Amino acid sequence: QVQLVESGGGTVQAGGSLRLSCAASGRTFSSYAMGWFRQAPGKEPFLVAISWSGGITYYPDSVKGRFTISRDNAKKTVYLQMNSLKPEDTAVYYCAARRSPVTLATIPEEYDYWGQGTQVTVSS
């Protein structure tokens, strides 16, 4: 069983930055696809980044150029660096792990393990 623990959320002004961390306890972390989702009040979860083993990443257009996902396999930790934050980025952010990384997994049902979520609030 894999456990994910997130940290780094908080409140910032528009244009500011935050760095989220997600530490994993699994034995095969290096082979997992790691995703970051966010969920704003009243909305469906929205994928903001994916990192596959081997260094390949994916971002939707709404965050590309502002958000960067990275991972340290030795530390079993994945990060989300968020720059130039906007009020519409306000949400609870979750990290998630997928055991089989062979496809572009963009919906929550495709992930096997989840963190507890961390609140990010961007004021205008």
mmCIF file of C-alpha atoms in Angstrom:
data_model
loop_
_atom_site.group_PDB
_atom_site.id
_atom_site.type_symbol
_atom_site.label_atom_id
_atom_site.label_comp_id
_atom_site.label_asym_id
_atom_site.label_seq_id
_atom_site.Cartn_x
_atom_site.Cartn_y
_atom_site.Cartn_z
ATOM 1 C CA GLN A 1 0.000 0.000 0.000
ATOM 2 C CA VAL A 2 1.256 3.468 -0.943
ATOM 3 C CA GLN A 3 0.737 6.525 1.244
ATOM 4 C CA LEU A 4 1.101 10.074 -0.096
ATOM 5 C CA VAL A 5 1.600 13.066 2.206
ATOM 6 C CA GLU A 6 1.353 16.598 0.806
ATOM 7 C CA SER A 7 2.679 19.883 2.150
ATOM 8 C CA GLY A 8 3.394 23.432 1.012
ATOM 9 C CA GLY A 9 -0.041 24.958 0.521
ATOM 10 C CA GLY A 10 -0.956 28.405 1.746
ATOM 11 C CA THR A 11 -2.242 31.842 0.827
ATOM 12 C CA VAL A 12 -0.419 34.158 -1.592
ATOM 13 C CA GLN A 13 -1.183 37.279 -3.581
ATOM 14 C CA ALA A 14 -1.687 37.135 -7.338
ATOM 15 C CA GLY A 15 1.672 36.878 -9.070
ATOM 16 C CA GLY A 16 3.261 35.012 -6.195
ATOM 17 C CA SER A 17 4.697 31.507 -5.995
ATOM 18 C CA LEU A 18 4.258 28.327 -4.005
ATOM 19 C CA ARG A 19 6.036 24.978 -4.034
ATOM 20 C CA LEU A 20 4.034 21.884 -3.142
ATOM 21 C CA SER A 21 5.642 18.622 -2.051
ATOM 22 C CA CYS A 22 4.289 15.080 -1.943
ATOM 23 C CA ALA A 23 6.237 12.355 -0.146
ATOM 24 C CA ALA A 24 5.471 8.729 -0.994
ATOM 25 C CA SER A 25 5.996 5.581 1.059
ATOM 26 C CA GLY A 26 5.705 3.038 -1.762
ATOM 27 C CA ARG A 27 8.404 0.547 -2.698
ATOM 28 C CA THR A 28 8.254 1.151 -6.459
ATOM 29 C CA PHE A 29 7.966 4.945 -6.624
ATOM 30 C CA SER A 30 10.424 5.361 -9.486
ATOM 31 C CA SER A 31 8.162 3.497 -11.928
ATOM 32 C CA TYR A 32 4.941 5.356 -11.068
ATOM 33 C CA ALA A 33 3.301 8.128 -13.000
ATOM 34 C CA MET A 34 2.669 11.010 -10.597
ATOM 35 C CA GLY A 35 -0.120 13.500 -11.158
ATOM 36 C CA TRP A 36 -1.260 16.736 -9.553
ATOM 37 C CA PHE A 37 -4.975 17.567 -9.569
ATOM 38 C CA ARG A 38 -6.835 20.561 -8.219
ATOM 39 C CA GLN A 39 -10.468 20.962 -7.258
ATOM 40 C CA ALA A 40 -12.151 24.310 -6.777
ATOM 41 C CA PRO A 41 -15.446 24.610 -4.880
ATOM 42 C CA GLY A 42 -18.334 23.296 -6.963
ATOM 43 C CA LYS A 43 -16.097 22.051 -9.784
ATOM 44 C CA GLU A 44 -14.755 18.712 -10.969
ATOM 45 C CA PRO A 45 -11.132 17.742 -10.329
ATOM 46 C CA PHE A 46 -8.791 19.205 -12.930
ATOM 47 C CA LEU A 47 -5.431 17.712 -13.915
ATOM 48 C CA VAL A 48 -2.600 20.258 -13.814
ATOM 49 C CA ALA A 49 0.547 18.142 -14.289
ATOM 50 C CA ILE A 50 1.885 14.622 -14.824
ATOM 51 C CA SER A 51 5.393 13.260 -14.371
ATOM 52 C CA TRP A 52 6.401 9.871 -15.774
ATOM 53 C CA SER A 53 9.492 7.938 -14.866
ATOM 54 C CA GLY A 54 12.167 8.915 -17.342
ATOM 55 C CA GLY A 55 11.502 12.655 -17.167
ATOM 56 C CA ILE A 56 8.512 13.118 -19.488
ATOM 57 C CA THR A 57 5.923 15.651 -18.292
ATOM 58 C CA TYR A 58 2.516 16.955 -19.332
ATOM 59 C CA TYR A 59 0.678 20.228 -18.604
ATOM 60 C CA PRO A 60 -2.605 21.644 -19.860
ATOM 61 C CA ASP A 61 -2.471 25.003 -21.613
ATOM 62 C CA SER A 62 -3.935 26.841 -18.634
ATOM 63 C CA VAL A 63 -0.833 26.229 -16.492
ATOM 64 C CA LYS A 64 1.912 25.550 -19.033
ATOM 65 C CA GLY A 65 4.783 27.967 -18.529
ATOM 66 C CA ARG A 66 3.729 28.739 -14.945
ATOM 67 C CA PHE A 67 3.723 25.313 -13.247
ATOM 68 C CA THR A 68 6.570 22.798 -13.181
ATOM 69 C CA ILE A 69 6.385 19.231 -11.907
ATOM 70 C CA SER A 70 9.552 17.468 -10.815
ATOM 71 C CA ARG A 71 10.480 14.371 -8.873
ATOM 72 C CA ASP A 72 13.315 13.008 -6.788
ATOM 73 C CA ASN A 73 13.085 9.237 -7.021
ATOM 74 C CA ALA A 74 15.756 8.695 -4.376
ATOM 75 C CA LYS A 75 13.678 10.711 -1.889
ATOM 76 C CA LYS A 76 10.361 9.318 -3.205
ATOM 77 C CA THR A 77 9.054 12.869 -3.499
ATOM 78 C CA VAL A 78 7.252 14.783 -6.242
ATOM 79 C CA TYR A 79 7.050 18.591 -6.376
ATOM 80 C CA LEU A 80 4.831 21.172 -8.021
ATOM 81 C CA GLN A 81 6.399 24.603 -8.434
ATOM 82 C CA MET A 82 3.699 27.200 -9.115
ATOM 83 C CA ASN A 83 4.710 30.660 -10.330
ATOM 84 C CA SER A 84 2.716 33.686 -11.501
ATOM 85 C CA LEU A 85 -0.287 32.461 -9.573
ATOM 86 C CA LYS A 86 -3.742 33.722 -10.482
ATOM 87 C CA PRO A 87 -6.961 33.853 -8.435
ATOM 88 C CA GLU A 88 -8.408 31.114 -10.641
ATOM 89 C CA ASP A 89 -5.651 28.787 -9.373
ATOM 90 C CA THR A 90 -7.349 28.770 -5.967
ATOM 91 C CA ALA A 91 -8.268 25.165 -5.119
ATOM 92 C CA VAL A 92 -7.407 22.146 -3.047
ATOM 93 C CA TYR A 93 -4.408 20.473 -4.683
ATOM 94 C CA TYR A 94 -3.951 16.698 -4.586
ATOM 95 C CA CYS A 95 -1.087 14.478 -5.629
ATOM 96 C CA ALA A 96 -1.863 11.047 -7.037
ATOM 97 C CA ALA A 97 0.095 7.984 -8.133
ATOM 98 C CA ARG A 98 -0.588 5.546 -10.952
ATOM 99 C CA ARG A 99 1.136 2.161 -10.832
ATOM 100 C CA SER A 100 0.974 1.582 -14.584
ATOM 101 C CA PRO A 101 2.364 4.638 -16.412
ATOM 102 C CA VAL A 102 1.903 3.473 -20.004
ATOM 103 C CA THR A 103 -0.917 5.876 -20.954
ATOM 104 C CA LEU A 104 -1.792 9.551 -20.594
ATOM 105 C CA ALA A 105 -3.980 9.356 -17.481
ATOM 106 C CA THR A 106 -6.050 12.528 -17.088
ATOM 107 C CA ILE A 107 -9.000 11.517 -14.880
ATOM 108 C CA PRO A 108 -9.021 10.639 -11.174
ATOM 109 C CA GLU A 109 -10.292 7.093 -11.783
ATOM 110 C CA GLU A 110 -7.030 6.241 -13.533
ATOM 111 C CA TYR A 111 -4.944 6.813 -10.389
ATOM 112 C CA ASP A 112 -4.422 4.298 -7.609
ATOM 113 C CA TYR A 113 -3.258 6.358 -4.609
ATOM 114 C CA TRP A 114 -4.066 9.852 -3.356
ATOM 115 C CA GLY A 115 -2.800 12.378 -0.874
ATOM 116 C CA GLN A 116 -5.023 14.239 1.562
ATOM 117 C CA GLY A 117 -4.943 17.521 -0.344
ATOM 118 C CA THR A 118 -3.521 20.931 0.509
ATOM 119 C CA GLN A 119 -5.304 24.273 0.158
ATOM 120 C CA VAL A 120 -3.910 26.925 -2.179
ATOM 121 C CA THR A 121 -5.535 30.356 -2.039
ATOM 122 C CA VAL A 122 -4.541 33.187 -4.389
ATOM 123 C CA SER A 123 -5.868 36.634 -3.514
ATOM 124 C CA SER A 124 -6.413 39.398 -6.059
#
